[in-house]
Amino acid sequence: MRIGIVCYPTIGGSGVVATELAHGLACRGYEVHLISSEPPVRFTACLPNLHFHQVVPPDYPVFRYRPYESALAGRLLRLAERRLDLIHVHYAIPHAVSAYLAQQALLSQQKFIPFLTTLHGTDTTLVSQDPDLYPVVELTLRASSEVTAVSEALSRETQRRFRLSVFPTVIPNFVDTIKFSPERRDETLRAAYAAPDEILIVHASNFRPIKRTALLLHILDDLISIGLPARLLMIGDGPERAQSEHLAHELQLGDRVYFIGSYQEIAPLLAIGDVFLMTSAYESFGLAALEAMACGVPVVAPAVGGLIELVTPESGELYPPENLTAARRAILQVIQNLDIYRKGAQERAKAFDVARIIPLYERLYERVVHRVG
Ligand code: GMT
């Protein structure tokens, strides 16, 4: 089967899932075409049947914005004419629109190319709430041969908002438990950030407003004020990083917090943590939390969205969103029983191993292609 996978290249779970999926499918022998505006962060080409296609829309003085959707649609059409059996888009906006356009253009040649849409959260819960975008997303979700969501919570929420003929099929995020494992822990690396008797809290995100990164610093401040020798390692970059760094300065956190930016190889950084901390207002799944768990790092996170499905009482603690006292209690609970939670986290992550989840997509592809054929 020849599969076209469309995604964002930027730091963020949807691009990571799409890229790892493309890689996993290529390893299983499929011909995979990964299509994006630039090579996605985790993309490392090394398989002859995994092809990357960069879409660079032309510029012209008349354009205020480059016409990415149209260029992507044209590229999908050209690929579909010769080299694709189906298109799988990650993140509805604008990828599903481009896939739909390519599909319509092919229909005029009496050919049909099915497309699947995987929702990653903010595409249906936030962005598509714009009154201009809503009807377009609705149209493309209805035109998709299959719609998948990365958690039950997202599937329910999408259904509540769009009333599709069936609920989106749930296929959760996944992790390679060989690449992400406690064995990636390097004591020398850890010693660079924390002494053996200190608690190293780790966070990784794209610092978007939805991540509420300021709250992480307030939690750290709170822990220090009760005498806990804690440090915070902030991995990633994004719009609220500068603000967070400023807040850390105002709270006089000094070398208790490190902002280290983005890294392609994140597993060793996650693996040195004692707790993975999140403060998001919403997470459709929480891929970074899953990757930390696979490294044997328990998660403390707000009880929102897909995090409620991911974090079990054995693998971490959930707290009511924005309740910082509850977050502090949750961290203390975890660090007092660290060995038990470590094992629980690693065990829980195995349920989402790449080897279990990719076959769910394969089955879906088979169903779609046979329906067409
Ligand atoms: O979290 C982000 O801002 C990035 C976003 C994305 O679309 O790349 O992540 C979303 O998709 C991930 C992969 O499915 C999920 O693990 C994240 O929970 C989800 N983020 C949100 O829902 C905020």
Short mmCIF file of C-alpha atoms in Angstrom, two decimals, residues 175-342:
data_model
loop_
_atom_site.label_atom_id
_atom_site.label_comp_id
_atom_site.label_asym_id
_atom_site.label_seq_id
_atom_site.Cartn_x
_atom_site.Cartn_y
_atom_site.Cartn_z
CA VAL A 175 5.86 5.54 22.12
CA ASP A 176 8.83 3.42 21.17
CA THR A 177 9.65 1.83 24.53
CA ILE A 178 13.10 0.87 23.27
CA LYS A 179 14.05 4.46 22.44
CA PHE A 180 12.27 5.80 25.53
CA SER A 181 13.27 3.66 28.49
CA PRO A 182 14.81 4.05 31.96
CA GLU A 183 18.05 2.81 30.41
CA ARG A 184 18.42 6.22 28.78
CA ARG A 185 19.11 7.69 32.24
CA ASP A 186 22.66 9.01 32.40
CA GLU A 187 23.85 9.87 35.91
CA THR A 188 26.50 12.27 34.63
CA LEU A 189 23.85 14.20 32.72
CA ARG A 190 21.62 14.26 35.78
CA ALA A 191 24.46 15.53 37.96
CA ALA A 192 24.72 18.56 35.66
CA TYR A 193 21.22 19.61 36.74
CA ALA A 194 20.69 18.29 40.27
CA ALA A 195 22.54 16.82 43.22
CA PRO A 196 21.65 13.20 44.16
CA ASP A 197 19.53 14.33 47.13
CA GLU A 198 17.60 16.92 45.09
CA ILE A 199 14.30 16.38 43.28
CA LEU A 200 14.54 17.02 39.55
CA ILE A 201 11.20 17.99 38.06
CA VAL A 202 11.07 17.86 34.26
CA HIS A 203 8.71 19.58 31.84
CA ALA A 204 8.68 19.49 28.04
CA SER A 205 6.37 21.46 25.80
CA ASN A 206 6.10 24.05 23.07
CA PHE A 207 5.39 26.85 25.58
CA ARG A 208 2.06 27.75 24.03
CA PRO A 209 -0.46 29.60 26.25
CA ILE A 210 -2.48 26.37 26.64
CA LYS A 211 0.50 24.83 28.53
CA ARG A 212 0.20 27.43 31.36
CA THR A 213 3.98 27.30 31.89
CA ALA A 214 3.86 30.10 34.48
CA LEU A 215 2.10 27.70 36.85
CA LEU A 216 5.09 25.34 36.73
CA LEU A 217 7.24 28.08 38.19
CA HIS A 218 4.72 28.90 40.90
CA ILE A 219 4.61 25.23 41.87
CA LEU A 220 8.41 25.09 42.03
CA ASP A 221 8.45 28.25 44.13
CA ASP A 222 5.90 26.70 46.46
CA LEU A 223 7.92 23.48 46.84
CA ILE A 224 11.09 25.44 47.61
CA SER A 225 9.22 27.56 50.16
CA ILE A 226 8.33 24.42 52.15
CA GLY A 227 11.98 23.36 52.12
CA LEU A 228 11.94 20.79 49.35
CA PRO A 229 15.25 20.71 47.45
CA ALA A 230 13.65 20.82 44.01
CA ARG A 231 14.90 21.92 40.62
CA LEU A 232 12.98 22.29 37.38
CA LEU A 233 14.25 21.41 33.92
CA MET A 234 12.23 23.15 31.21
CA ILE A 235 12.68 21.51 27.80
CA GLY A 236 11.31 23.08 24.62
CA ASP A 237 10.64 26.46 23.17
CA GLY A 238 7.72 28.59 22.08
CA PRO A 239 5.80 31.82 22.45
CA GLU A 240 5.68 31.93 26.27
CA ARG A 241 9.28 30.96 26.98
CA ALA A 242 10.56 34.53 27.37
CA GLN A 243 7.70 35.37 29.73
CA SER A 244 8.42 32.24 31.78
CA GLU A 245 12.10 33.11 32.01
CA HIS A 246 11.14 36.57 33.19
CA LEU A 247 8.81 35.13 35.83
CA ALA A 248 11.55 32.76 37.04
CA HIS A 249 13.77 35.81 37.49
CA GLU A 250 11.03 37.69 39.38
CA LEU A 251 10.45 34.72 41.67
CA GLN A 252 14.21 34.62 42.26
CA LEU A 253 14.41 30.99 41.31
CA GLY A 254 18.00 31.41 40.12
CA ASP A 255 19.63 28.09 39.22
CA ARG A 256 16.63 26.16 40.55
CA VAL A 257 15.21 26.32 37.02
CA TYR A 258 16.89 25.65 33.70
CA PHE A 259 15.44 26.64 30.33
CA ILE A 260 17.36 24.55 27.86
CA GLY A 261 15.38 24.94 24.63
CA SER A 262 14.49 22.24 22.12
CA TYR A 263 16.34 19.04 21.43
CA GLN A 264 15.79 16.40 18.81
CA GLU A 265 16.91 13.66 21.22
CA ILE A 266 14.66 14.19 24.19
CA ALA A 267 14.74 10.73 25.86
CA PRO A 268 17.98 11.24 27.87
CA LEU A 269 16.63 14.53 29.22
CA LEU A 270 13.31 13.02 30.26
CA ALA A 271 15.01 9.98 31.80
CA ILE A 272 16.98 12.03 34.36
CA GLY A 273 13.78 13.40 35.92
CA ASP A 274 12.09 12.25 39.12
CA VAL A 275 8.71 13.70 38.18
CA PHE A 276 7.30 14.94 34.88
CA LEU A 277 5.10 17.95 35.61
CA MET A 278 2.34 19.43 33.48
CA THR A 279 0.01 22.36 34.04
CA SER A 280 -1.91 22.48 30.72
CA ALA A 281 -5.41 23.87 30.52
CA TYR A 282 -6.17 21.03 28.12
CA GLU A 283 -4.37 18.06 26.56
CA SER A 284 -6.07 15.79 24.07
CA PHE A 285 -3.56 13.09 25.05
CA GLY A 286 -0.22 14.33 26.46
CA LEU A 287 2.46 12.67 24.33
CA ALA A 288 5.35 14.19 26.30
CA ALA A 289 3.91 12.65 29.47
CA LEU A 290 3.76 9.25 27.80
CA GLU A 291 7.38 9.55 26.67
CA ALA A 292 8.43 10.46 30.20
CA MET A 293 6.50 7.49 31.60
CA ALA A 294 8.23 5.16 29.19
CA CYS A 295 11.51 6.46 30.64
CA GLY A 296 10.26 5.43 34.09
CA VAL A 297 9.34 8.96 35.15
CA PRO A 298 5.98 9.33 36.91
CA VAL A 299 3.66 12.12 35.81
CA VAL A 300 1.92 14.80 37.86
CA ALA A 301 -0.65 16.49 35.66
CA PRO A 302 -4.00 18.29 35.75
CA ALA A 303 -7.07 16.10 35.37
CA VAL A 304 -8.02 17.33 31.90
CA GLY A 305 -8.80 15.71 28.54
CA GLY A 306 -6.83 12.62 27.61
CA LEU A 307 -4.50 12.89 30.61
CA ILE A 308 -7.29 11.35 32.68
CA GLU A 309 -7.12 8.26 30.45
CA LEU A 310 -3.32 8.13 30.34
CA VAL A 311 -2.23 8.69 33.94
CA THR A 312 -3.34 5.86 36.22
CA PRO A 313 -2.95 5.90 40.02
CA GLU A 314 0.07 3.60 39.61
CA SER A 315 1.89 5.78 37.09
CA GLY A 316 1.40 9.25 38.55
CA GLU A 317 -1.04 11.65 40.12
CA LEU A 318 -3.70 13.91 38.67
CA TYR A 319 -4.76 17.13 40.38
CA PRO A 320 -7.69 19.49 39.81
CA PRO A 321 -6.61 21.99 37.11
CA GLU A 322 -4.94 25.15 38.40
CA ASN A 323 -5.09 23.95 42.03
CA LEU A 324 -1.46 24.52 42.95
CA THR A 325 -1.81 23.20 46.48
CA ALA A 326 -3.16 19.96 45.09
CA ALA A 327 -0.31 19.87 42.56
CA ARG A 328 2.23 20.26 45.38
CA ARG A 329 0.54 17.45 47.37
CA ALA A 330 0.60 15.25 44.28
CA ILE A 331 4.33 15.83 43.78
CA LEU A 332 5.06 15.03 47.44
CA GLN A 333 2.97 11.87 47.20
CA VAL A 334 4.97 10.74 44.16
CA ILE A 335 8.42 11.48 45.49
CA GLN A 336 7.68 9.74 48.79
CA ASN A 337 6.90 6.56 46.85
CA LEU A 338 9.18 7.11 43.88
CA ASP A 339 10.26 3.53 43.19
CA ILE A 340 6.66 2.27 43.08
CA TYR A 341 5.57 5.08 40.76
CA ARG A 342 8.62 4.63 38.54
#
